[in-house]
């Protein structure tokens, strides 16, 4: 018979391994990045439920469910909420359900017994009403008390799809009925969210590639026009709004390719301009707002971050010098509700310009920190504010 103490000594190696270290990102003084979870097939979009479960979608077909049971910021417990859902992307927690999208279907599911796997799955609406596929197959989802909103982008780069269901945001009743056009002229907006404390719908629209190609630019070498045009747009989507694509870009600039259209100036005149823009090819992808209710409770970030936007910029391919590759903060003026500035918080290029990560999405965690995902390192990182005093130490 073995003494109890001896058995404990034998079991000691089973203690949890320390959390992995984050790559050497360039992080703004006062902030810190750690690994929240890793070893994903690909980590794309994220959402929390009301019990602190983190959901991470992987377009290969899974939604993983993660928990940080000891509240140390590392999500050590993992389940598979949903599987065999090829192209699963957009996520939104609402009314007790995790709503999610595949390219041509809007679904909702819930876990009733708390084991991290769904027990109930509902197909809310299918591709008889939703376009699918193409280059931009990622489908957004925003669920409100009364409706859900979804969109799918341009099937190519600058395709005239104005006569189709693409390049538009659609509003549905919660049961999938009542499809109504909400906004149009959108190239590729992968995430929609309310600005905290309002019912304003915000999203980021990706600018096109190869702006100067029709003028003789050569992709990857001589592209003075494309390097700086067009911007990625932070838009406030209003009912009936036309956002320009594919004819008009940014601040009512007509596209060279559509200059022969007789209505091109009228199209420019009716285009809703962006509330803010990001440098061309940043690939400003997805975002979260800092909800003041959460931040005032957790004090995770200074109070002047309340209502600001954290944006995951995946970074450029269509630029001669890399740009994007960062987590940035877009500051909002709480008085006007409008953006007024931008800071880089994390650069995912190292000092030699090498790519350390390509950020995809940001989400505010229940502890107030901001989690961001990367589908190349296949990890989720945790960004928090540690203070300038800590930065000097
Ligand atoms: Ca933990
Ligand atoms: Ca379950
Ligand atoms: Ca636009």
XYZ file of C-alpha atoms and ligand atoms in Angstrom:
396
model
C 0.000 0.000 0.000
C 1.368 3.392 -0.994
C 1.254 6.334 1.428
C -1.173 9.066 0.424
C 1.609 11.650 0.352
C 3.560 9.560 -2.135
C 0.560 9.321 -4.453
C 0.154 13.115 -4.405
C 3.809 13.540 -5.357
C 3.268 11.189 -8.310
C 0.240 13.204 -9.471
C 1.885 16.591 -9.188
C 3.022 16.677 -12.861
C -0.671 16.782 -13.838
C -0.876 20.401 -12.646
C -2.021 22.648 -15.542
C 0.745 23.732 -17.881
C 1.532 27.453 -17.816
C -0.263 29.512 -20.483
C 1.754 29.845 -23.707
C 3.619 33.106 -24.341
C 2.376 35.618 -26.919
C 4.623 36.461 -29.892
C 6.752 39.611 -29.412
C 4.096 42.072 -30.638
C 4.837 45.793 -30.414
C 2.392 46.894 -27.720
C 1.599 50.505 -26.821
C 2.965 51.434 -23.352
C 0.350 50.783 -20.680
C -1.222 47.815 -22.456
C -0.416 44.116 -22.295
C -1.132 41.173 -24.593
C -1.249 37.582 -23.381
C -2.506 34.338 -24.924
C -6.147 33.623 -24.015
C -6.402 30.349 -25.948
C -4.545 28.665 -28.766
C -4.384 25.537 -30.868
C -7.453 26.300 -33.013
C -7.945 24.980 -36.558
C -8.469 28.715 -37.368
C -9.789 31.360 -35.011
C -12.173 33.739 -36.783
C -15.185 35.340 -35.108
C -15.931 35.414 -31.373
C -18.871 36.010 -29.066
C -19.649 35.604 -25.362
C -22.892 34.305 -23.907
C -24.392 35.569 -20.641
C -22.575 32.856 -18.611
C -19.052 33.787 -19.720
C -18.690 31.109 -22.399
C -16.521 32.254 -25.284
C -17.521 30.967 -28.724
C -14.971 30.941 -31.546
C -15.941 30.124 -35.127
C -13.747 28.278 -37.589
C -15.056 28.312 -41.190
C -13.781 24.727 -41.595
C -17.023 23.866 -39.811
C -16.848 24.249 -36.028
C -17.825 26.616 -33.271
C -15.714 25.911 -30.176
C -16.951 26.851 -26.698
C -14.355 27.892 -24.120
C -14.373 28.716 -20.428
C -11.874 30.387 -18.111
C -13.008 28.677 -14.931
C -10.256 30.068 -12.668
C -10.570 33.611 -14.105
C -6.863 33.990 -14.887
C -7.466 35.142 -18.468
C -6.489 31.804 -20.048
C -9.414 29.775 -21.387
C -8.402 26.252 -20.407
C -11.705 24.384 -20.868
C -12.948 23.617 -24.348
C -15.987 21.996 -25.926
C -17.353 21.784 -29.459
C -20.592 23.732 -29.560
C -21.322 22.948 -33.187
C -19.700 20.864 -35.925
C -20.142 20.137 -39.662
C -21.094 23.760 -40.344
C -18.871 24.587 -43.292
C -18.282 28.356 -43.753
C -19.591 29.162 -40.238
C -18.560 32.724 -39.501
C -20.703 35.478 -37.934
C -21.857 34.998 -34.323
C -24.305 36.915 -32.144
C -25.623 36.038 -28.692
C -29.207 37.144 -28.139
C -32.331 36.080 -26.264
C -30.723 32.897 -24.830
C -29.453 31.616 -28.179
C -26.169 31.713 -30.062
C -27.139 32.893 -33.529
C -24.633 32.080 -36.249
C -24.310 32.133 -39.997
C -22.988 29.902 -42.680
C -22.727 31.361 -46.171
C -26.366 30.670 -47.126
C -28.106 29.957 -43.793
C -28.856 31.774 -40.545
C -29.001 29.397 -37.567
C -29.544 29.599 -33.835
C -28.579 27.000 -31.221
C -28.398 26.649 -27.471
C -26.734 24.440 -24.891
C -29.314 23.366 -22.315
C -27.203 21.116 -20.036
C -24.065 23.277 -19.852
C -21.640 20.740 -21.352
C -20.539 23.203 -24.061
C -22.225 21.281 -26.907
C -25.503 22.494 -28.360
C -28.678 20.528 -27.634
C -31.096 22.451 -29.807
C -30.509 23.744 -33.332
C -32.910 25.847 -35.418
C -32.481 26.769 -39.083
C -33.910 30.292 -39.088
C -33.641 31.027 -42.802
C -31.931 29.373 -45.747
C -30.468 30.134 -49.169
C -33.812 30.378 -50.898
C -33.786 33.870 -49.367
C -30.022 34.444 -48.931
C -27.320 34.653 -51.590
C -24.196 32.663 -50.865
C -20.695 31.789 -52.004
C -18.426 33.962 -54.124
C -15.256 35.679 -52.987
C -16.942 37.355 -50.041
C -19.012 34.555 -48.551
C -18.735 35.796 -44.956
C -22.161 36.636 -43.605
C -22.777 39.135 -40.838
C -25.388 38.733 -38.109
C -26.834 41.205 -35.642
C -29.814 40.136 -33.547
C -31.914 42.703 -31.719
C -35.000 42.363 -29.525
C -37.289 42.426 -32.564
C -35.278 41.606 -35.711
C -32.075 40.236 -37.106
C -29.856 41.847 -39.730
C -27.588 40.009 -42.140
C -25.519 40.836 -45.218
C -23.230 39.258 -47.770
C -20.651 41.101 -49.866
C -19.549 41.475 -53.472
C -18.953 38.096 -55.119
C -15.849 39.579 -56.743
C -13.954 42.853 -56.408
C -16.117 45.634 -57.896
C -19.030 43.755 -59.460
C -22.263 45.545 -60.360
C -24.659 43.370 -58.352
C -27.130 46.142 -57.629
C -29.962 44.051 -59.105
C -29.274 41.087 -56.775
C -29.539 40.408 -53.042
C -25.776 40.835 -52.607
C -23.998 43.981 -51.354
C -26.979 44.699 -49.112
C -28.043 44.470 -45.468
C -31.369 42.691 -45.004
C -33.641 42.841 -41.998
C -35.790 39.878 -40.973
C -38.276 39.138 -38.227
C -36.795 36.835 -35.579
C -38.599 33.814 -37.090
C -36.966 34.371 -40.509
C -40.024 35.977 -42.113
C -40.476 39.540 -43.326
C -37.271 39.976 -45.360
C -36.831 43.724 -45.917
C -34.050 45.700 -47.591
C -32.284 47.798 -44.973
C -29.228 49.296 -46.704
C -27.324 48.839 -49.982
C -24.051 49.659 -51.742
C -21.856 47.606 -49.399
C -18.746 45.762 -50.576
C -17.967 43.414 -47.676
C -19.127 44.124 -44.128
C -18.542 41.062 -41.958
C -19.804 42.315 -38.599
C -22.626 44.617 -37.493
C -23.164 45.860 -33.949
C -25.155 48.467 -32.066
C -23.114 51.296 -30.597
C -23.551 50.878 -26.810
C -26.530 52.762 -25.421
C -27.990 53.347 -28.907
C -29.692 51.456 -31.719
C -27.225 52.772 -34.290
C -25.894 49.932 -36.477
C -22.172 50.200 -37.161
C -19.908 48.110 -39.356
C -16.684 48.257 -41.340
C -16.723 47.928 -45.118
C -13.599 46.662 -46.865
C -12.353 48.756 -49.768
C -11.605 47.103 -53.101
C -8.331 45.819 -54.509
C -6.369 47.034 -57.528
C -7.910 50.511 -57.792
C -5.352 51.616 -60.386
C -5.103 48.448 -62.431
C -7.406 49.727 -65.197
C -5.084 52.745 -65.451
C -2.035 50.564 -66.069
C -0.762 49.731 -62.602
C 1.021 46.434 -62.115
C -0.070 44.627 -58.963
C 2.653 44.225 -56.380
C 5.191 46.560 -57.993
C 4.040 49.772 -59.701
C 0.782 50.729 -57.959
C 0.932 54.343 -56.760
C -2.866 54.700 -56.928
C -3.783 51.386 -55.325
C -1.305 51.799 -52.460
C -3.421 54.636 -51.030
C -6.921 53.984 -52.409
C -9.661 53.264 -51.591
C -10.051 53.504 -47.794
C -11.703 50.917 -45.579
C -14.867 52.546 -44.236
C -16.355 52.673 -40.762
C -20.016 53.170 -41.564
C -23.154 53.905 -39.594
C -25.835 51.977 -41.468
C -29.188 53.725 -41.621
C -32.432 52.395 -43.053
C -32.633 53.113 -46.783
C -29.004 54.237 -46.924
C -26.915 53.701 -50.063
C -23.210 53.321 -49.321
C -21.838 53.661 -52.851
C -20.335 50.315 -53.805
C -19.418 49.441 -56.513
C -19.822 52.831 -58.237
C -18.693 55.252 -55.544
C -16.060 54.822 -52.849
C -15.031 56.643 -49.657
C -16.051 60.285 -49.582
C -18.252 60.258 -52.712
C -15.430 59.490 -55.131
C -16.797 58.042 -58.416
C -14.955 54.935 -59.559
C -12.970 55.318 -62.760
C -14.492 52.059 -64.029
C -18.053 53.510 -63.935
C -17.322 56.999 -65.262
C -19.508 56.419 -68.348
C -22.668 55.988 -66.283
C -24.994 58.915 -66.835
C -26.148 58.758 -63.211
C -22.674 58.670 -61.674
C -22.964 62.116 -60.073
C -26.444 61.288 -58.747
C -25.036 58.070 -57.268
C -22.279 60.083 -55.586
C -24.797 62.584 -54.245
C -26.895 59.895 -52.564
C -23.954 57.940 -51.097
C -23.807 57.962 -47.301
C -20.188 58.806 -46.497
C -18.152 56.942 -43.863
C -18.020 58.112 -40.263
C -14.315 57.255 -40.258
C -11.826 55.630 -42.615
C -8.801 53.371 -42.304
C -5.808 53.484 -44.673
C -6.356 51.527 -47.891
C -5.807 47.761 -47.569
C -5.638 47.805 -43.747
C -8.280 45.064 -43.996
C -10.042 46.538 -40.970
C -12.058 43.401 -40.408
C -14.132 43.265 -37.269
C -14.435 45.136 -34.032
C -16.001 45.546 -30.640
C -17.173 48.599 -28.780
C -16.050 49.161 -25.200
C -19.391 48.923 -23.438
C -19.287 51.518 -20.629
C -21.476 49.305 -18.410
C -18.837 46.547 -18.475
C -15.877 48.906 -18.267
C -17.302 50.897 -15.346
C -17.772 47.616 -13.444
C -14.408 46.025 -14.281
C -12.185 49.121 -14.755
C -10.308 47.087 -17.364
C -9.540 50.236 -19.380
C -9.412 53.896 -18.316
C -12.843 55.551 -18.343
C -11.937 57.577 -21.451
C -12.081 54.296 -23.407
C -15.829 54.034 -22.794
C -17.708 53.824 -26.085
C -14.515 53.507 -28.157
C -14.022 50.894 -30.834
C -11.270 48.274 -30.909
C -10.653 47.089 -34.453
C -8.824 44.007 -35.720
C -6.932 44.946 -38.903
C -5.853 41.824 -40.741
C -3.298 43.668 -42.847
C -2.610 44.292 -46.520
C -1.679 41.998 -49.370
C -2.411 44.523 -52.144
C 0.137 47.176 -51.135
C 3.834 47.544 -51.948
C 4.596 48.331 -48.263
C 2.617 46.462 -45.604
C -0.079 48.310 -43.672
C -2.785 47.251 -41.201
C -1.568 44.299 -39.092
C -2.752 45.848 -35.875
C -5.323 46.276 -33.190
C -6.348 49.900 -33.220
C -8.567 52.022 -31.040
C -10.982 54.432 -32.708
C -11.895 57.087 -30.158
C -15.502 58.235 -29.990
C -16.558 61.601 -28.662
C -19.203 60.714 -26.061
C -20.907 64.067 -26.601
C -21.354 63.851 -30.403
C -21.231 60.051 -30.712
C -18.773 60.439 -33.595
C -15.226 59.081 -34.036
C -12.449 61.647 -33.704
C -9.135 59.830 -33.650
C -7.276 56.579 -33.882
C -4.342 54.949 -32.103
C -2.407 51.787 -32.803
C -2.557 49.687 -29.629
C -0.874 46.504 -30.871
C 1.240 46.123 -34.002
C 1.442 42.543 -35.210
C 4.496 43.306 -37.357
C 7.819 42.994 -35.589
C 10.568 45.640 -35.749
C 11.781 44.118 -39.047
C 8.323 44.203 -40.628
C 7.741 40.475 -40.344
C 4.164 39.299 -39.781
C 3.564 37.892 -36.295
C -0.246 37.700 -36.554
C -3.205 38.681 -38.744
C -6.037 39.884 -36.465
C -9.610 38.966 -37.414
C -12.094 39.960 -34.704
C -12.310 41.680 -31.301
C -14.740 41.008 -28.457
C -15.127 42.545 -24.999
C -14.822 39.808 -22.352
C -16.925 39.789 -19.149
C -13.766 40.786 -17.219
C -13.562 43.903 -19.415
C -10.456 42.891 -21.372
C -10.562 42.778 -25.181
C -9.940 39.425 -26.830
C -8.740 39.336 -30.429
C -8.397 36.378 -32.736
C -5.870 35.436 -35.398
C -6.498 32.828 -38.087
C -2.804 32.404 -38.929
C -1.324 31.774 -35.485
C -4.673 30.103 -34.682
C -4.868 31.775 -31.302
C -6.960 34.208 -29.304
C -5.085 36.965 -27.472
C -6.120 39.041 -24.479
C -5.518 42.783 -24.455
C -5.800 44.752 -21.244
C -4.606 47.953 -19.717
C -1.962 47.626 -17.010
C -1.212 51.345 -16.615
C 1.665 53.609 -17.489
C 3.289 53.075 -14.058
C 3.541 49.353 -14.788
C 4.927 50.142 -18.261
C 7.864 52.101 -16.756
C 8.941 49.326 -14.382
Ca -7.981 29.955 -16.759
Ca -25.261 20.414 -24.262
Ca -19.007 53.299 -49.151
